[in-house]
Short mmCIF file of C-alpha atoms and ligand atoms in Angstrom, two decimals:
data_model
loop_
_atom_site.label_atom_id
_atom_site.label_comp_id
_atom_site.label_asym_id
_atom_site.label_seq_id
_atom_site.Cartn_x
_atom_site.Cartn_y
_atom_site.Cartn_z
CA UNK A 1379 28.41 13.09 -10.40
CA UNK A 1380 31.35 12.02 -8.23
CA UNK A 1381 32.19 14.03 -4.84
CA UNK A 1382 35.02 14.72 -3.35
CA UNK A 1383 35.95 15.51 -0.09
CA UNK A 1384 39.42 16.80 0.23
CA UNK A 1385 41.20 17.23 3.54
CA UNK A 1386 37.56 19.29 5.00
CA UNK A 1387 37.75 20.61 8.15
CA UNK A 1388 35.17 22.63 9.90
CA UNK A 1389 35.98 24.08 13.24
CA UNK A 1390 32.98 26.35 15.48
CA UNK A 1391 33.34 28.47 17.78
CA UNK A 1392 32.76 26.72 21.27
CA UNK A 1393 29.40 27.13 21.80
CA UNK A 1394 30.30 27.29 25.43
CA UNK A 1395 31.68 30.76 25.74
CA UNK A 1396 34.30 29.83 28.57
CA UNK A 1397 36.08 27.50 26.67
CA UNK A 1398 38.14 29.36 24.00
CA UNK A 1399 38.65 25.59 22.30
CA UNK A 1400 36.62 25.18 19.15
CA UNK A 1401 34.57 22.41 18.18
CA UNK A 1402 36.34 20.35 15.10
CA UNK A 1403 32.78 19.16 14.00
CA UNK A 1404 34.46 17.47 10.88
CA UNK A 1405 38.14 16.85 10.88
CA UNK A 1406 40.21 16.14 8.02
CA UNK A 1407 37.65 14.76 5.68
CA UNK A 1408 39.13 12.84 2.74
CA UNK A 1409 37.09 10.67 0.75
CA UNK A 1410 36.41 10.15 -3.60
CA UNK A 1411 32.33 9.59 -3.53
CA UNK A 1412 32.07 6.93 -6.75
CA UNK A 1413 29.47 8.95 -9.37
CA UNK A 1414 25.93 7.42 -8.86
CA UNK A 1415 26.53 5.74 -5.36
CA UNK A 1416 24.24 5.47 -2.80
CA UNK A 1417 26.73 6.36 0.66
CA UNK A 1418 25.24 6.09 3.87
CA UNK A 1419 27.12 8.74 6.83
CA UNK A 1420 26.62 7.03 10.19
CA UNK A 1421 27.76 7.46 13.58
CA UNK A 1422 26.16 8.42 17.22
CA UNK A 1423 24.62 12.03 17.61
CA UNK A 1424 26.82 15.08 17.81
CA UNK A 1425 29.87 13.02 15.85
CA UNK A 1426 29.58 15.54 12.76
CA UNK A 1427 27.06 14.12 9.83
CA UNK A 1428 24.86 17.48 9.67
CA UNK A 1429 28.25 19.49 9.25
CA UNK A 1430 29.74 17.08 6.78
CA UNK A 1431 26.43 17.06 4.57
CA UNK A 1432 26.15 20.78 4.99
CA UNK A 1433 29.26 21.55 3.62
CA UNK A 1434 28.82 19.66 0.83
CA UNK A 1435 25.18 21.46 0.45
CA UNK A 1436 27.27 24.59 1.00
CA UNK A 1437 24.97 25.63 3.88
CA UNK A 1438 28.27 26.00 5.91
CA UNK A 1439 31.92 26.63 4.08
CA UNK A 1440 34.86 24.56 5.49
CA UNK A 1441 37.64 26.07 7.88
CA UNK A 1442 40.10 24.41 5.26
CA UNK A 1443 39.94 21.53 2.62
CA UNK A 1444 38.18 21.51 -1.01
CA UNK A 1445 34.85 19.62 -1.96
CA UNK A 1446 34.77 18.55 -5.84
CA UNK A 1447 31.84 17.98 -7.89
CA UNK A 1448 32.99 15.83 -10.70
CA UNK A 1449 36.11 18.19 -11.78
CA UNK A 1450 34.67 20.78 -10.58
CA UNK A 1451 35.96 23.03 -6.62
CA UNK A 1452 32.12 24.11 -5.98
CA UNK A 1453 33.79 24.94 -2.64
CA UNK A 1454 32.90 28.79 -2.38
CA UNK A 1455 29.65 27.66 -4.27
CA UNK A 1456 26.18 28.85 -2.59
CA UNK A 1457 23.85 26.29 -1.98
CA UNK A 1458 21.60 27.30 -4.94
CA UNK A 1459 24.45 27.12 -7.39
CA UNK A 1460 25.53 23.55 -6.09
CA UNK A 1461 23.13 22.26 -8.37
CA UNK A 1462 21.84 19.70 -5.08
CA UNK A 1463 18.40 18.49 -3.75
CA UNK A 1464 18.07 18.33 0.25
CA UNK A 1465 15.44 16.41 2.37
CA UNK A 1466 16.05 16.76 6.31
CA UNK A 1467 14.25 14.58 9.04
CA UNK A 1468 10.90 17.44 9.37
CA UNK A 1469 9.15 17.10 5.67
CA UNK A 1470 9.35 21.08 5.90
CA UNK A 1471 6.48 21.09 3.11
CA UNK A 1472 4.46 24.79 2.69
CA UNK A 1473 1.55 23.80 4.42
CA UNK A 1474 -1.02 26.59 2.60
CA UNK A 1475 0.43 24.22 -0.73
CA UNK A 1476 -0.92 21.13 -2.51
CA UNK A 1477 0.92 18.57 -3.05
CA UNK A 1478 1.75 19.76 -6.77
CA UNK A 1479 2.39 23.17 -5.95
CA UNK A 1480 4.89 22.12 -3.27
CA UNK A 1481 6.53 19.61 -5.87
CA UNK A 1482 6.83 22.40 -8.24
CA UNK A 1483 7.88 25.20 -6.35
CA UNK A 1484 11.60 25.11 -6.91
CA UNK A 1485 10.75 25.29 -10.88
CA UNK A 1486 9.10 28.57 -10.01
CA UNK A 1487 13.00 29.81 -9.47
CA UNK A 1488 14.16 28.72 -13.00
CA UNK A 1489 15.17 31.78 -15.09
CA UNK A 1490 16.33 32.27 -18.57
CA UNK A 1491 16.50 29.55 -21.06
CA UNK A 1492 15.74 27.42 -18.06
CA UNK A 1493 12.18 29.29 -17.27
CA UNK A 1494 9.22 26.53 -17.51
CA UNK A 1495 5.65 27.23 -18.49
CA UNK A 1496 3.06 26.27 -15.71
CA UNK A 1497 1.98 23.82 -18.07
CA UNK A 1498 5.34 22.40 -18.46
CA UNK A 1499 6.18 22.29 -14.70
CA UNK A 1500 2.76 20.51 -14.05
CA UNK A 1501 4.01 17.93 -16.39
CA UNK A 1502 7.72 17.66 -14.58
CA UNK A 1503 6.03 17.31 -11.26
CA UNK A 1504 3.74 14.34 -12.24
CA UNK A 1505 6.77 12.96 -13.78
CA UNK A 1506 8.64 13.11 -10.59
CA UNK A 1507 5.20 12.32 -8.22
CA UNK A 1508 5.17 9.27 -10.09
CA UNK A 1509 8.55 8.48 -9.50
CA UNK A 1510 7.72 8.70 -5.76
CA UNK A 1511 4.67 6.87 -6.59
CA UNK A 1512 2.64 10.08 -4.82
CA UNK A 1513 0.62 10.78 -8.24
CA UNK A 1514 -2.31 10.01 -6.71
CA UNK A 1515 -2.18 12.50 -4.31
CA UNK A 1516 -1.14 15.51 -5.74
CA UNK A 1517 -4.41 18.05 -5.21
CA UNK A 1518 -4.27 17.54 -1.38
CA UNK A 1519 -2.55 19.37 1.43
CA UNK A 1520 0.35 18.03 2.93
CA UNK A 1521 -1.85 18.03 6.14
CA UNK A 1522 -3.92 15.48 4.86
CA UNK A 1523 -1.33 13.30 3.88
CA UNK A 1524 0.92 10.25 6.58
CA UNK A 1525 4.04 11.18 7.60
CA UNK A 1526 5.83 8.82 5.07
CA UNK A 1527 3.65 10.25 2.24
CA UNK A 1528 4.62 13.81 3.35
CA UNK A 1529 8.04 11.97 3.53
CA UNK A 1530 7.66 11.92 -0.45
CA UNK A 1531 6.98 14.61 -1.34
CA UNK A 1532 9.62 16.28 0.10
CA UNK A 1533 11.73 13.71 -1.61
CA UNK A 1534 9.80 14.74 -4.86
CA UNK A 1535 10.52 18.51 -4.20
CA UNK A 1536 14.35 17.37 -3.77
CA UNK A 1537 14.67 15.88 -7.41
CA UNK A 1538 12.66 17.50 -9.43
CA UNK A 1539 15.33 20.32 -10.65
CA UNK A 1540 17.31 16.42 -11.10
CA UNK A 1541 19.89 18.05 -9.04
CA UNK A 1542 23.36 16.42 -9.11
CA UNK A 1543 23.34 15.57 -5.64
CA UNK A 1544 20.60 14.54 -3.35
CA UNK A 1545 21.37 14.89 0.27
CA UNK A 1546 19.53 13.41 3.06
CA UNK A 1547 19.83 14.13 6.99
CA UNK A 1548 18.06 11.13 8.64
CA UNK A 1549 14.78 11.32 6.58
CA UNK A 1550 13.26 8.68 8.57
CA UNK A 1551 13.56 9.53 11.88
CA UNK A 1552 10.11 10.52 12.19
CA UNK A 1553 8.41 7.99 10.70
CA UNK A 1554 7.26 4.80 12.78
CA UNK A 1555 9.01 1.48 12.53
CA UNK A 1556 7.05 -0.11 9.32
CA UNK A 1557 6.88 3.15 7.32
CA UNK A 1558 10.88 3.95 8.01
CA UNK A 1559 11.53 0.20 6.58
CA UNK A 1560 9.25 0.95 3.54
CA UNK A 1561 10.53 3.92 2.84
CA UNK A 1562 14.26 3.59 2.82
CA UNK A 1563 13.25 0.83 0.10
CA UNK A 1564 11.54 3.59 -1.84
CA UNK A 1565 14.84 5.79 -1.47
CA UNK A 1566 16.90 2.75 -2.26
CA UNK A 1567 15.04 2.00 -5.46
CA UNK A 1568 14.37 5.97 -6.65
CA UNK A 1569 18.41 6.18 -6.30
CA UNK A 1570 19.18 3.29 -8.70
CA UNK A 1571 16.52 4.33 -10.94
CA UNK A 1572 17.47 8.18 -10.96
CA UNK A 1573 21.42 7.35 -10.42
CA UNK A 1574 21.75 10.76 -8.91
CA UNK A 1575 24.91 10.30 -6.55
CA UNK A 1576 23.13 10.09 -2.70
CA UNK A 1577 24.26 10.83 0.73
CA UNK A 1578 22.38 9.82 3.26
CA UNK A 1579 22.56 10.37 6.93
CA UNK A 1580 21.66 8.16 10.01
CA UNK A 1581 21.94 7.59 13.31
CA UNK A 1582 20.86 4.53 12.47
CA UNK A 1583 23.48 1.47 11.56
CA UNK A 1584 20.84 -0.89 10.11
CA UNK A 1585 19.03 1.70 8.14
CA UNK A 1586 22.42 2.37 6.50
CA UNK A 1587 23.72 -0.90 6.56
CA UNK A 1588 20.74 -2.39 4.07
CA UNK A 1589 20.76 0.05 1.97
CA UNK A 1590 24.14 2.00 1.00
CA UNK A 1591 26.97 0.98 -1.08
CA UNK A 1592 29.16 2.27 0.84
CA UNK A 1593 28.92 3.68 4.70
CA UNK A 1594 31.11 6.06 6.51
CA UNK A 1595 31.03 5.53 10.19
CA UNK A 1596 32.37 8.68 12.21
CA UNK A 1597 33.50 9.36 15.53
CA UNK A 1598 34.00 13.14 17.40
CA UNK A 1599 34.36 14.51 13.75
CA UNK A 1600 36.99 11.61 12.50
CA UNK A 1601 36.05 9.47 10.25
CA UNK A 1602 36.96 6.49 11.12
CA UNK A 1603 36.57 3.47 8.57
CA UNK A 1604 35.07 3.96 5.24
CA UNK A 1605 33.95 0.54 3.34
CA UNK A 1606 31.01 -1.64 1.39
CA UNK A 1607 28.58 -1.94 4.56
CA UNK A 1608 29.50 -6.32 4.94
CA UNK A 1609 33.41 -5.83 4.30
CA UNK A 1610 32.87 -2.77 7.56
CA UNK A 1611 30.89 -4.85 9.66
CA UNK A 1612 32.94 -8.24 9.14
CA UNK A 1613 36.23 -6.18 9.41
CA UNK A 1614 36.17 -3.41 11.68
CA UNK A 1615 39.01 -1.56 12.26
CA UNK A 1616 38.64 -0.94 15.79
CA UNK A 1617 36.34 -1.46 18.86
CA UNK A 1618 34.20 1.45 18.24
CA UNK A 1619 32.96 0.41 14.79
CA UNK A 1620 32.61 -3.07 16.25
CA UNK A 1621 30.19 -1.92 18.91
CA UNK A 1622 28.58 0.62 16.47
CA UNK A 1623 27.50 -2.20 13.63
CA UNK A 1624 25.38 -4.98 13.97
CA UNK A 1625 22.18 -5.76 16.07
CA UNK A 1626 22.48 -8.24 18.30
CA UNK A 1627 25.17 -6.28 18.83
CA UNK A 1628 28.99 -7.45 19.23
CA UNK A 1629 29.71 -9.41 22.50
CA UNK A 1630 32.96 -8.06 23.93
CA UNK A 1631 35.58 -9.79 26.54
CA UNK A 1632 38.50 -9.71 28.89
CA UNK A 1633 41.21 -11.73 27.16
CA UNK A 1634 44.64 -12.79 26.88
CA UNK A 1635 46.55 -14.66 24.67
CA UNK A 1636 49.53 -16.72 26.15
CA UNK A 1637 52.15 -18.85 23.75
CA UNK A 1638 49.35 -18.56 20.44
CA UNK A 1639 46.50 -19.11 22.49
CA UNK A 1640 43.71 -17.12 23.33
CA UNK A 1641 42.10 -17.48 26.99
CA UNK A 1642 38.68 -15.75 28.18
CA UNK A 1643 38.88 -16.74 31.58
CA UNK A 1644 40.34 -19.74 32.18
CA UNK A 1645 38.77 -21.35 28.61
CA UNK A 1646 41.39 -21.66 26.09
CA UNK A 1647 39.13 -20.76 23.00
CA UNK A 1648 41.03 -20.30 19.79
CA UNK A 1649 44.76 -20.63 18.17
CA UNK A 1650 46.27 -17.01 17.69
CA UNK A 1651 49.84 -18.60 16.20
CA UNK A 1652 50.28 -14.38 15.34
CA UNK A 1653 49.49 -12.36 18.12
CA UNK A 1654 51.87 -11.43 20.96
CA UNK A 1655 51.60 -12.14 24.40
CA UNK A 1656 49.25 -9.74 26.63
CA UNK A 1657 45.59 -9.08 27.51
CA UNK A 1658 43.00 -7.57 24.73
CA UNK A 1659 39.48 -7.03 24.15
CA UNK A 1660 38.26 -9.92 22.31
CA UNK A 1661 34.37 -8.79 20.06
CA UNK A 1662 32.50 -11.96 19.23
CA UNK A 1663 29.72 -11.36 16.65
CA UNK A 1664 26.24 -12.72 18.02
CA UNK A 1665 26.90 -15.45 14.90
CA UNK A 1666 30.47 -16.35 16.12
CA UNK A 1667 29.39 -19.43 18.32
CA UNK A 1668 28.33 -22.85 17.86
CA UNK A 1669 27.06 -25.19 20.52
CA UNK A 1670 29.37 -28.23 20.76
CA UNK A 1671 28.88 -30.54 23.56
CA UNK A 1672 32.63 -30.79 23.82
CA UNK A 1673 33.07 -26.98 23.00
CA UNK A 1674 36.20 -25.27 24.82
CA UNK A 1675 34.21 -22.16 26.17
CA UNK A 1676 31.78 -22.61 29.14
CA UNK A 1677 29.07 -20.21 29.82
CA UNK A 1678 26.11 -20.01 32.23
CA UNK A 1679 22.54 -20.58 30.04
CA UNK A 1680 20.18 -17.83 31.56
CA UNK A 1681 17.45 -17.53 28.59
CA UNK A 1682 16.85 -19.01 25.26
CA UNK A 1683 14.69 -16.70 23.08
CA UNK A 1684 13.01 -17.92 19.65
CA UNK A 1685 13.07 -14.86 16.86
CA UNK A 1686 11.82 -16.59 14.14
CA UNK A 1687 13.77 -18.83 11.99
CA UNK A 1688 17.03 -18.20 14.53
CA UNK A 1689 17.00 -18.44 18.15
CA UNK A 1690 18.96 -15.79 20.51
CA UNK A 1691 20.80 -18.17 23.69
CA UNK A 1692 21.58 -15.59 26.21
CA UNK A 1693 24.21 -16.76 28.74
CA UNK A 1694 26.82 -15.30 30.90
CA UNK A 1695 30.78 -15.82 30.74
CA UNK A 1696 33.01 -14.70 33.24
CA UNK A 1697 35.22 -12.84 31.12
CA UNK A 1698 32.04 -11.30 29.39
CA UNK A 1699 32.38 -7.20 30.14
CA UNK A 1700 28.18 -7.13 30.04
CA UNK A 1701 26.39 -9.40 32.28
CA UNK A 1702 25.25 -11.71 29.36
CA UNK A 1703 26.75 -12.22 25.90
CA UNK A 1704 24.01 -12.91 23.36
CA UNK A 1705 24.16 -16.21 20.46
CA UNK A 1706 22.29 -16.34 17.33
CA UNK A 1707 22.19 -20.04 16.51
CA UNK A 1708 20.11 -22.18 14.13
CA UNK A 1709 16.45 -23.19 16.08
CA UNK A 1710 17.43 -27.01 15.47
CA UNK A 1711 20.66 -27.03 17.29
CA UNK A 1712 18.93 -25.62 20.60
CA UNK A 1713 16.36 -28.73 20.93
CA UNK A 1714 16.56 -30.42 24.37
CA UNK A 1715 18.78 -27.41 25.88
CA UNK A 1716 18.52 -27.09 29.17
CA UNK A 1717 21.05 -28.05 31.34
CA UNK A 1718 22.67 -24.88 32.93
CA UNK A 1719 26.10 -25.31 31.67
CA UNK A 1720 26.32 -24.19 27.75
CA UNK A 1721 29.57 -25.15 25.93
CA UNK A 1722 30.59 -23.35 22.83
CA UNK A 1723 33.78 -23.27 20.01
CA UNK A 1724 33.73 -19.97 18.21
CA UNK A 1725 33.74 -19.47 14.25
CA UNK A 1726 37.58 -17.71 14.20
CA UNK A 1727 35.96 -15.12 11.04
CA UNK A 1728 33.93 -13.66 13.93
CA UNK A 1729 36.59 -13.30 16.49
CA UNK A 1730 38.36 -9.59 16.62
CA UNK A 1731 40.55 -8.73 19.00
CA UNK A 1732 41.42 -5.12 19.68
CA UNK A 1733 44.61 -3.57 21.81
CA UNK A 1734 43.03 -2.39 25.16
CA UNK A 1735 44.77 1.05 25.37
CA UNK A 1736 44.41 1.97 21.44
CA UNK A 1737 40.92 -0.11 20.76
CA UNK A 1738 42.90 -0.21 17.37
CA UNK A 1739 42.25 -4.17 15.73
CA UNK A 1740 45.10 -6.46 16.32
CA UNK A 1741 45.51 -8.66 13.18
CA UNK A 1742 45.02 -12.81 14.08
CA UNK A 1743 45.66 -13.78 10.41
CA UNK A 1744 49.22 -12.15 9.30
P1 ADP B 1340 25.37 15.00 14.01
O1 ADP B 1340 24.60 15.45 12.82
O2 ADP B 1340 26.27 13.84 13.72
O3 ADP B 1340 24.49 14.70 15.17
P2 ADP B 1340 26.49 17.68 13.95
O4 ADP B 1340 27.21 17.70 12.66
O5 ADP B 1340 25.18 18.36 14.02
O6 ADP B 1340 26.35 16.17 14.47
O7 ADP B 1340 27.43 18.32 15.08
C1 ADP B 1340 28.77 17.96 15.27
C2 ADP B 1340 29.38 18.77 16.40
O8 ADP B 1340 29.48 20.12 16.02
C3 ADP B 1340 28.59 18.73 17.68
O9 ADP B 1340 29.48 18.73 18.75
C4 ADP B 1340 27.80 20.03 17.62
O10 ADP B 1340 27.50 20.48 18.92
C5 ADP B 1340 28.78 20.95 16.92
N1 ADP B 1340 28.09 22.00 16.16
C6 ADP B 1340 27.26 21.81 15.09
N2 ADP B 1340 26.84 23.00 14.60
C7 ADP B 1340 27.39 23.96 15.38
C8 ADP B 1340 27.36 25.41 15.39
N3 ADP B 1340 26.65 26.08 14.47
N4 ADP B 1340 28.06 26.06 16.33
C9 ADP B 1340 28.81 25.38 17.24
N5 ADP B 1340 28.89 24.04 17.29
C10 ADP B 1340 28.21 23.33 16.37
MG1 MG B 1341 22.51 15.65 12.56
#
């Protein structure tokens, strides 16, 4: 089922009574979700991902603007008529419930030519337990079960009605490192195999990142660049999204660029042939540098740390805005480093240079 967002809005009430201002928790929301995607909604807290998934839940109506399901304006649609399945970050499971009694529960509501038998409903939750590969657990209490495994279930309750939409706001926030990993696999791979159209909320840009086909990042309410998670990341349309994607994250910089050339500091580092005169903020991905002996930017070595197959160089550069930039470079190139001085030339793909009153992306390849 595709969604569409239309031109939604949602404006509250200032929560602080003095100020007669309302809060535009979503403004201006405009985007065609592709049927059977898997879209990940991602910014910092408080920039509006609740409110956009709860309008489209129709726990909250918009101030203005039209959400589509397929054809169809579900806009002044209650929840229960939106024909959606919603898991939030606490499993809210009944407790006094098994596991197969919780799974079933929103059969219980079907009425009509819809109604189930018990015996029939037993059978659609094993179907669906299975699915969530939970089967084996489905006489216990959600008390007895991990956090991840209560994690399913509520994931389990979500589909089993096969809604048209499943909706999820930050389902792993409460489960530890390992278990979050796992299980946004297990949401990954129940998406593709159920192709039920997902939205999924984080705070969290590598948990959206590695799995979504799309992501959404959002700002204060404004969305602000919508695109496959690689083509955001290696394209960002302005400093914000920069900062906000990627771990190591972006290294950013004083510059100027003078007659085609860009300068951090006094290093002349890269040809610009297309970018005026003036001073910008220059983002170099942790991946943008190689060490070159006769590289044209100089930096201070302060720490070399091994992560595996890569090693992090962590240095500092005048014209660095944090005390040290951070490198990802291949372990063999780092042998026999040491001296102080580091030299590097920069990959120009991972260069991005931004206006410094705007933070909009100024273009080097026009
Ligand atoms: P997120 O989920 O991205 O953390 P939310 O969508 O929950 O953000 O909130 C977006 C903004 O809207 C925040 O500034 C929040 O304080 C405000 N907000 C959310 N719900 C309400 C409400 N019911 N009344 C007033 N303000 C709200
Ligand atoms: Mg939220």
């Amino acid at each position: 089922m595709k969604v569409v967002l239309d031109h939604v809005t949602k404006a509250f009430p200032n929560r602080n009574k003095k100020l007669k201002q309302d809060v535009i928790a979503v403004s201006d929301f405009t985007y065609e979700i592709p049927d059977g995607s898997l879209i990940g909604l991602l910014g910092p807290s408080g920039c509006g991902k609740s409110t956009t998934l709860n309008l489209i839940s129709g726990l909250l109506t918009p101030t203005s603007g039209r959400i589509l399901f397929g054809d169809e304006d579900v806009t002044d649609f209650s929840p229960e008529h939106r024909g959606i399945g919603l898991v939030f970050q606490n499993y809210a499971l009944y407790p006094h419930m098994t596991v197969a009694e919780n799974i079933m529960f929103p059969l219980g509501n079907l009425r009509g030519k819809d109604k189930m038998s018990r015996a029939e409903m037993r059978r659609k939750a094993e179907e669906i337990a299975a699915l969530v590969q939970i089967e084996a657990y489905m006489d216990r209490k959600p008390s007895e079960l991990s956090g991840g495994q209560q994690q399913r279930v509520a994931i389990a309750r979500a589909l089993v009605k096969m809604p048209r939409v499943l909706l999820l706001d930050e389902p792993l926030s409460n489960l530890d490192a390992r278990l979050r990993l796992q299980t946004r696999e297990e949401i990954h791979r129940i998406q593709r195999q159920t192709g039920i159209t997902t939205i999924f909320v984080t705070h969290d840009q590598e948990e959206a990142m590695s799995i979504s086909d799309a992501i959404v990042v959002m700002r204060d309410g404004v969305v602000q660049q919508i695109g496959a998670p690689q083509q955001v990341y290696n394209d960002p349309c302005n400093l914000f999204v920069a900062k906000f994607l990627g771990t190591p994250p972006i290294n950013v910089f004083d510059g100027s660029v003078s007659d085609g050339a860009l300068y951090l500091g006094e290093d002349r580092v890269l040809d610009v042939p297309c970018v005026p005169d003036g001073t910008y903020y220059v983002g170099i991905r942790p991946e943008g540098f190689e060490i070159r002996a006769d590289g044209p930017m100089h930096a201070a070595l302060s720490a070399i740390e091994v992560m595996g197959r890569d090693v992090s160089v962590v240095a500092a550069h005048p014209a660095c805005t944090t005390d040290t930039l951070r490198a990802i470079i291949d372990a063999d190139e780092t042998v026999g480093l040491h001296a102080n001085e580091i030299r590097f030339s920069l990959k120009p793909s991972k260069v991005c240079l931004f206006d410094r009153r705007t933070e909009i992306r100024v273009r080097t390849d026009k």
